CSV table of C-alpha atoms in Angstrom, one decimal:
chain,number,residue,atom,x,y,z
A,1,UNK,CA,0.0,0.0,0.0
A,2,UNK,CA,1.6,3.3,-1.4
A,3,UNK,CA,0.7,5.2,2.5
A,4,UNK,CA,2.2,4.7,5.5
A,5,UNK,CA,-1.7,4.9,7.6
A,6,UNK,CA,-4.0,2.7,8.0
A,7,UNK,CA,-6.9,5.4,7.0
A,8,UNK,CA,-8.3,4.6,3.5
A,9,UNK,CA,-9.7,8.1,2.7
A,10,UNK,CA,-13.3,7.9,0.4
A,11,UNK,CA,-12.3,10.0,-2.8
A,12,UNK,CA,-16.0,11.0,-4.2
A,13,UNK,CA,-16.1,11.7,-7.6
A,14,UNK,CA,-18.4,13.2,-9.9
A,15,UNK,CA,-16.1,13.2,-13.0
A,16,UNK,CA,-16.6,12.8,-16.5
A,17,UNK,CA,-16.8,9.3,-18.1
A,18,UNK,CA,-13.7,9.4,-20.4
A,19,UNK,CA,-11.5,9.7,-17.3
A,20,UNK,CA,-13.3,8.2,-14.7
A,21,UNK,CA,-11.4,4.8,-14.8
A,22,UNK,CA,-8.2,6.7,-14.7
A,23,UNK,CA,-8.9,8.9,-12.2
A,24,UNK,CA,-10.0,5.5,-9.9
A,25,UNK,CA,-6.8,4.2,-9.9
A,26,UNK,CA,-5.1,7.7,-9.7
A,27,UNK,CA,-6.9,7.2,-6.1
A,28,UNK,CA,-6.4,3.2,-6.1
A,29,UNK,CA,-2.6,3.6,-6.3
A,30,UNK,CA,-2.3,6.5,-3.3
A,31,UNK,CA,-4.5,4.5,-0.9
A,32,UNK,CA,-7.5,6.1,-1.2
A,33,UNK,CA,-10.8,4.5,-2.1
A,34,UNK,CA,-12.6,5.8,-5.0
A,35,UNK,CA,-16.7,6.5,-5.6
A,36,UNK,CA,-18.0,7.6,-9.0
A,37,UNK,CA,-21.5,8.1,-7.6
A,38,UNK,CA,-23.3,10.7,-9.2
A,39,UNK,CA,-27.0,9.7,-9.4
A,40,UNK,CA,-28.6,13.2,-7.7
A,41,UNK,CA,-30.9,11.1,-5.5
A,42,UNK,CA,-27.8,9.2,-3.4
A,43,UNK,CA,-24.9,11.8,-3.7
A,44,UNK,CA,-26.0,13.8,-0.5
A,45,UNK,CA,-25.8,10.3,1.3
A,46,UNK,CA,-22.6,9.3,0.0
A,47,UNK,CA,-20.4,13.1,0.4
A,48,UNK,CA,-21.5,13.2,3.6
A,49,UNK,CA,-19.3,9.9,4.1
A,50,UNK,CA,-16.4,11.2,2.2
A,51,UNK,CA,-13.4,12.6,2.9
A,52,UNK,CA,-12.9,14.8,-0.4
A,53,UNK,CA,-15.1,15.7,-2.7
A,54,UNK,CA,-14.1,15.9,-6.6
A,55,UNK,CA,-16.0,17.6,-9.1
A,56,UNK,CA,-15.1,17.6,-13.1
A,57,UNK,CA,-16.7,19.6,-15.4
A,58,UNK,CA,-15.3,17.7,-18.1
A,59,UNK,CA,-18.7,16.1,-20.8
A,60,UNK,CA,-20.9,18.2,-18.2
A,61,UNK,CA,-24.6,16.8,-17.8
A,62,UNK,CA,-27.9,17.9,-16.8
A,63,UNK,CA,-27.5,14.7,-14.4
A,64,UNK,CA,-24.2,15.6,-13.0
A,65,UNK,CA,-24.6,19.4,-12.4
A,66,UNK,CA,-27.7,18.6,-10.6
A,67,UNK,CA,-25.5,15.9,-8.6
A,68,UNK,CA,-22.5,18.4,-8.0
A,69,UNK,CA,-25.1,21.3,-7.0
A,70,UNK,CA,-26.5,19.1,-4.2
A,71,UNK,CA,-22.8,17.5,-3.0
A,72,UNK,CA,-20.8,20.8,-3.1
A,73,UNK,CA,-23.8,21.8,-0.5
A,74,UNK,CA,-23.4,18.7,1.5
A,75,UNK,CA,-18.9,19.4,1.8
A,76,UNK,CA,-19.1,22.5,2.4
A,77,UNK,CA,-21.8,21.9,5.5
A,78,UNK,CA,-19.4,19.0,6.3
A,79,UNK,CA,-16.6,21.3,6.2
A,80,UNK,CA,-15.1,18.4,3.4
A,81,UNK,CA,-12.7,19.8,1.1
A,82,UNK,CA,-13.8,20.4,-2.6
A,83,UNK,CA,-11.6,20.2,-5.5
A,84,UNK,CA,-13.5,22.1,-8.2
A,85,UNK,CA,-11.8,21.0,-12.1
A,86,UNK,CA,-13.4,23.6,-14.1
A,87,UNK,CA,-13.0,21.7,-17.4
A,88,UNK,CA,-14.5,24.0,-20.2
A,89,UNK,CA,-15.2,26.6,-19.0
A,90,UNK,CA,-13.0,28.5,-21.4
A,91,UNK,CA,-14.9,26.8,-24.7
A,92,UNK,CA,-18.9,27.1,-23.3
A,93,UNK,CA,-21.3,29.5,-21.7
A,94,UNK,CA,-23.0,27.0,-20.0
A,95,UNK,CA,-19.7,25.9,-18.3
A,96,UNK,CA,-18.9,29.0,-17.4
A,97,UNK,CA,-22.4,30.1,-16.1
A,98,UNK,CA,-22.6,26.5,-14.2
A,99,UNK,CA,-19.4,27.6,-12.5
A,100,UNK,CA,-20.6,31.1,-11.6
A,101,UNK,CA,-23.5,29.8,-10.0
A,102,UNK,CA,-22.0,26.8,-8.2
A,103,UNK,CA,-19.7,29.2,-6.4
A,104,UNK,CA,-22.1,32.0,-6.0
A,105,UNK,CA,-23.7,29.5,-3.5
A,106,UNK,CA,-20.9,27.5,-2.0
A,107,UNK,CA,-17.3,27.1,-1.8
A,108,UNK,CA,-14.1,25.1,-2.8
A,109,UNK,CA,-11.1,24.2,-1.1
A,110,UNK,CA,-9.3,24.1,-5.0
A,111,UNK,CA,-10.2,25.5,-8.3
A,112,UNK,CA,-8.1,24.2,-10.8
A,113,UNK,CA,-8.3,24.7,-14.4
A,114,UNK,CA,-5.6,24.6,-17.6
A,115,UNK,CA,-4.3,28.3,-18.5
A,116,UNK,CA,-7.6,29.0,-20.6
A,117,UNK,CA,-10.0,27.9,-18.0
A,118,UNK,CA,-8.6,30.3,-15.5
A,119,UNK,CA,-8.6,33.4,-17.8
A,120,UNK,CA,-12.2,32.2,-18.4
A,121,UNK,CA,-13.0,32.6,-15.0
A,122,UNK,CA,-11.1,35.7,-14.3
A,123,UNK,CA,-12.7,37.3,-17.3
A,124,UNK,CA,-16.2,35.4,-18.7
A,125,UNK,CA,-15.7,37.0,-22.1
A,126,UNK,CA,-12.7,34.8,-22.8
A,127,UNK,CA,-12.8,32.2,-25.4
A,128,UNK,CA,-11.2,29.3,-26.2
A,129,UNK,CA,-11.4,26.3,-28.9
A,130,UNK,CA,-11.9,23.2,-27.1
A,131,UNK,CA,-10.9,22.0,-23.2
A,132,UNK,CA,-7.3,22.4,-23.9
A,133,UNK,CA,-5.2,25.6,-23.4
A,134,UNK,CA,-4.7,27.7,-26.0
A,135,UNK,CA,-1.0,28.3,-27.0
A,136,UNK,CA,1.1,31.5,-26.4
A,137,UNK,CA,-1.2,33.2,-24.0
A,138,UNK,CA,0.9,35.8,-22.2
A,139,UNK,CA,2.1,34.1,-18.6
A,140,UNK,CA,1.6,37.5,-17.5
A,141,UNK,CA,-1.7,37.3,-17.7
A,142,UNK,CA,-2.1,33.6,-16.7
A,143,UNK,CA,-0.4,35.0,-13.3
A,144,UNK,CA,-2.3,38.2,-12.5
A,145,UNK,CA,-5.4,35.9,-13.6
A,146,UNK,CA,-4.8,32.8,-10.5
A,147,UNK,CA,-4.0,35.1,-7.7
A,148,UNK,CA,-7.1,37.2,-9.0
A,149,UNK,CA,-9.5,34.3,-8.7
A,150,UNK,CA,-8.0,33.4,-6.0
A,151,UNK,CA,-8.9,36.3,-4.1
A,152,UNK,CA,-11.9,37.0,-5.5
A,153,UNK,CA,-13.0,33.7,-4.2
A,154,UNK,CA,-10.8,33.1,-1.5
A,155,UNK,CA,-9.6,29.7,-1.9
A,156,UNK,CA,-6.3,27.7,-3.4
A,157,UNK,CA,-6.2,28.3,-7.4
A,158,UNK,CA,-4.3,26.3,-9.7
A,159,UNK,CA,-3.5,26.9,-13.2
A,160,UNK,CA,-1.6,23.7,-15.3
A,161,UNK,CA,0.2,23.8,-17.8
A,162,UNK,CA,4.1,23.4,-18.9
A,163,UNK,CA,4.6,25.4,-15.2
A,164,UNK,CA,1.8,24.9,-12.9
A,165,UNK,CA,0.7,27.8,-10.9
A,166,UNK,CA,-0.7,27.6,-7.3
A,167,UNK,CA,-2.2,30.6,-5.5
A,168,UNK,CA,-3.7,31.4,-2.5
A,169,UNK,CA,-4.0,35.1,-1.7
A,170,UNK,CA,-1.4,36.9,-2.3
A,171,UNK,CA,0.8,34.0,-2.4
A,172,UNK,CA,1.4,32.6,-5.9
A,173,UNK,CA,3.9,29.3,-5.9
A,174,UNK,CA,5.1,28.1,-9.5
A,175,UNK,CA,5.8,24.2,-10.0
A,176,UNK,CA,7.8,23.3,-13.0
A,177,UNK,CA,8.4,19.6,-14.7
A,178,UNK,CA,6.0,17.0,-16.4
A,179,UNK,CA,7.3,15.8,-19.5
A,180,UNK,CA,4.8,16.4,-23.0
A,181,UNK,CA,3.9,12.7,-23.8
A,182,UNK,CA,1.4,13.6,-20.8
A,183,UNK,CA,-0.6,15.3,-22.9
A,184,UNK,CA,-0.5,12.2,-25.7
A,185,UNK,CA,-3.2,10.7,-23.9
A,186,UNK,CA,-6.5,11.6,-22.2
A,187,UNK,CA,-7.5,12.1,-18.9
A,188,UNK,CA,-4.3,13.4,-17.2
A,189,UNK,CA,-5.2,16.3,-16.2
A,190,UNK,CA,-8.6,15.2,-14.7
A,191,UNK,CA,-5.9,12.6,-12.6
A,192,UNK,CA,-4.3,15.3,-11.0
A,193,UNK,CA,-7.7,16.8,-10.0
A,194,UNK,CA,-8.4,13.4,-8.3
A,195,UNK,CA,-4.6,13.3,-6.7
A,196,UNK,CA,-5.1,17.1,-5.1
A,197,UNK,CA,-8.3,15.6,-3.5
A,198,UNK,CA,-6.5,12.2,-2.4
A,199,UNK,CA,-3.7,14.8,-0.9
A,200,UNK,CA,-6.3,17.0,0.7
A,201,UNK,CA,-8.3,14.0,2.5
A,202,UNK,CA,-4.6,13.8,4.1
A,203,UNK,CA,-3.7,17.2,4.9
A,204,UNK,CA,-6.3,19.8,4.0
A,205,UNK,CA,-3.1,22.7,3.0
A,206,UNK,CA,-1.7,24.7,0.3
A,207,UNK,CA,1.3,22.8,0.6
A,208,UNK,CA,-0.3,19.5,-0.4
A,209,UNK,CA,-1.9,21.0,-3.5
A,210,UNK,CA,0.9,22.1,-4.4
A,211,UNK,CA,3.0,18.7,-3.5
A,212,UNK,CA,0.2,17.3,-5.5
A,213,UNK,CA,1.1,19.1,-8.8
A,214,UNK,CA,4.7,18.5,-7.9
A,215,UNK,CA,4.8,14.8,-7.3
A,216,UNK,CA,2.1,14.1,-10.8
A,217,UNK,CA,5.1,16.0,-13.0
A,218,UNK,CA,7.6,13.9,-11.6
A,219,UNK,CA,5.8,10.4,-12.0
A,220,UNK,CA,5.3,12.0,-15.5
A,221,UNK,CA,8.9,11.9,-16.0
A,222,UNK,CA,9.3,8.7,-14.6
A,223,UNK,CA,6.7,7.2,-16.5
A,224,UNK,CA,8.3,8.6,-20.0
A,225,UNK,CA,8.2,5.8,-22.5
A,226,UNK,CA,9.3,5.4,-26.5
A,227,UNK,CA,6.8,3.0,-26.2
A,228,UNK,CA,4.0,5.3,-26.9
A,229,UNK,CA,0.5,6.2,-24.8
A,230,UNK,CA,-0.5,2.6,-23.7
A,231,UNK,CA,3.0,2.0,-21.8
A,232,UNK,CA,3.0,5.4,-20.5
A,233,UNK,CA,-0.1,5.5,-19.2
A,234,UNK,CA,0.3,2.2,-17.5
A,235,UNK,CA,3.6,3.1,-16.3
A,236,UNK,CA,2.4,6.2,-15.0
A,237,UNK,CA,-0.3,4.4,-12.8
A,238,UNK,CA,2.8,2.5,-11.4
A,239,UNK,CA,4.5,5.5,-10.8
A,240,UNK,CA,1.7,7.2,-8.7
A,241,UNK,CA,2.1,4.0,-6.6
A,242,UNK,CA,4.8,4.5,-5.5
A,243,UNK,CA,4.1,7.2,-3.4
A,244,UNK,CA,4.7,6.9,0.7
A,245,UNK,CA,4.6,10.4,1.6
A,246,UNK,CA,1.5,10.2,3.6
């Protein structure tokens, strides 16, 4: 088992389907135990049990936003920490009015986003093309834009990319690495979503968000492969495993 305590943190996650087996053993191989629940008539019952709560914007539903409206109620009463993955925001309005609203009414431990997401949410007339970030933005901007959110909604914000960026504050902490064959296949950036939750369930800090970015870049590197996206993606799950910093 990857951590050193017996505690098997619940990991609830209402995520998107093209990542949710990857995100599962993103949890599986830190010692956590996952739960994809996101039926809106049982996912009161089940955050209330957790110990981290997820939520991925990523091929949003009518089902899941009514699911992450009622369990982002239920964490926050709980006082559970809430990582929120704003996936898409950049590309839709209903993303982007979803988020708006979610946080009008509640609260999140973590937003995270790509580079284009949080410019989105800094500034709702941003556009994108698609859930990735767009290339050659102005880092600049990218900066001014996490600590911004971050304040405006005081809580941790974290922009990825080729150099993550963590804020809370006024406090902005930069985490480079990661290699680019991560972003040869899909779902790794919804993992690391699902690792800062795993980390918070442990220790409920800026730190471990930002340990979290730091340790998924490095299993990136380890996992590199020639082999191409299958390999890597199975080594990377190995690599996550072998985590004992808990």
């Amino acid at each position: 088992m990857a951590q050193n305590s017996e505690t098997k943190p619940l990991i609830h996650c209402i995520t998107n389907p093209i990542a949710m087996n990857q995100s599962a053993n993103a949890i599986l191989a830190l010692g956590g135990r996952p739960i994809m629940a996101e039926h809106p008539l049982e996912v009161s019952e089940i955050t209330e049990t957790a110990e981290a709560l997820l939520l991925n914007f990523g091929n949003i539903s009518d089902t899941r936003m009514a699911a992450m409206e009622k369990s982002i109620a239920v964490a926050n009463q709980k006082k559970i920490p809430v990582v929120l993955d704003a996936v898409g925001v950049a590309c839709s309005k209903l993303r982007i009015e979803f988020f708006e609203k979610l946080m009008a009414e509640n609260s999140a431990t973590v937003i995270k986003g790509n580079y284009s997401e949080i410019l989105a949410i800094n500034n709702n007339y941003y556009r994108a093309s698609g859930v990735d970030s767009e290339i050659n933005l102005d880092i600049n901007q990218v900066k001014s834009a996490v600590l911004a959110v971050s304040k405006y909604y005081n809580c941790i914000v974290v922009a990825t990319g080729p150099i993550d960026y963590v804020a809370f504050g006024n406090e902005l902490y930069t985490v480079e690495g990661g290699c680019e064959q991560m972003g040869t296949v899909t779902g790794t950036g919804c993992m690391l979503g699902a690792i800062m939750a795993t980390f918070l369930a442990f220790e409920n800090t800026v730190k471990s968000v930002e340990k979290a970015c730091d340790f998924f870049k490095e299993c990136g590197c380890k996992a590199s492969t020639p082999k191409g996206g299958g390999t890597f993606m199975v080594n990377l799950i190995d690599r996550i495993g072998e985590y004992n910093g808990f």
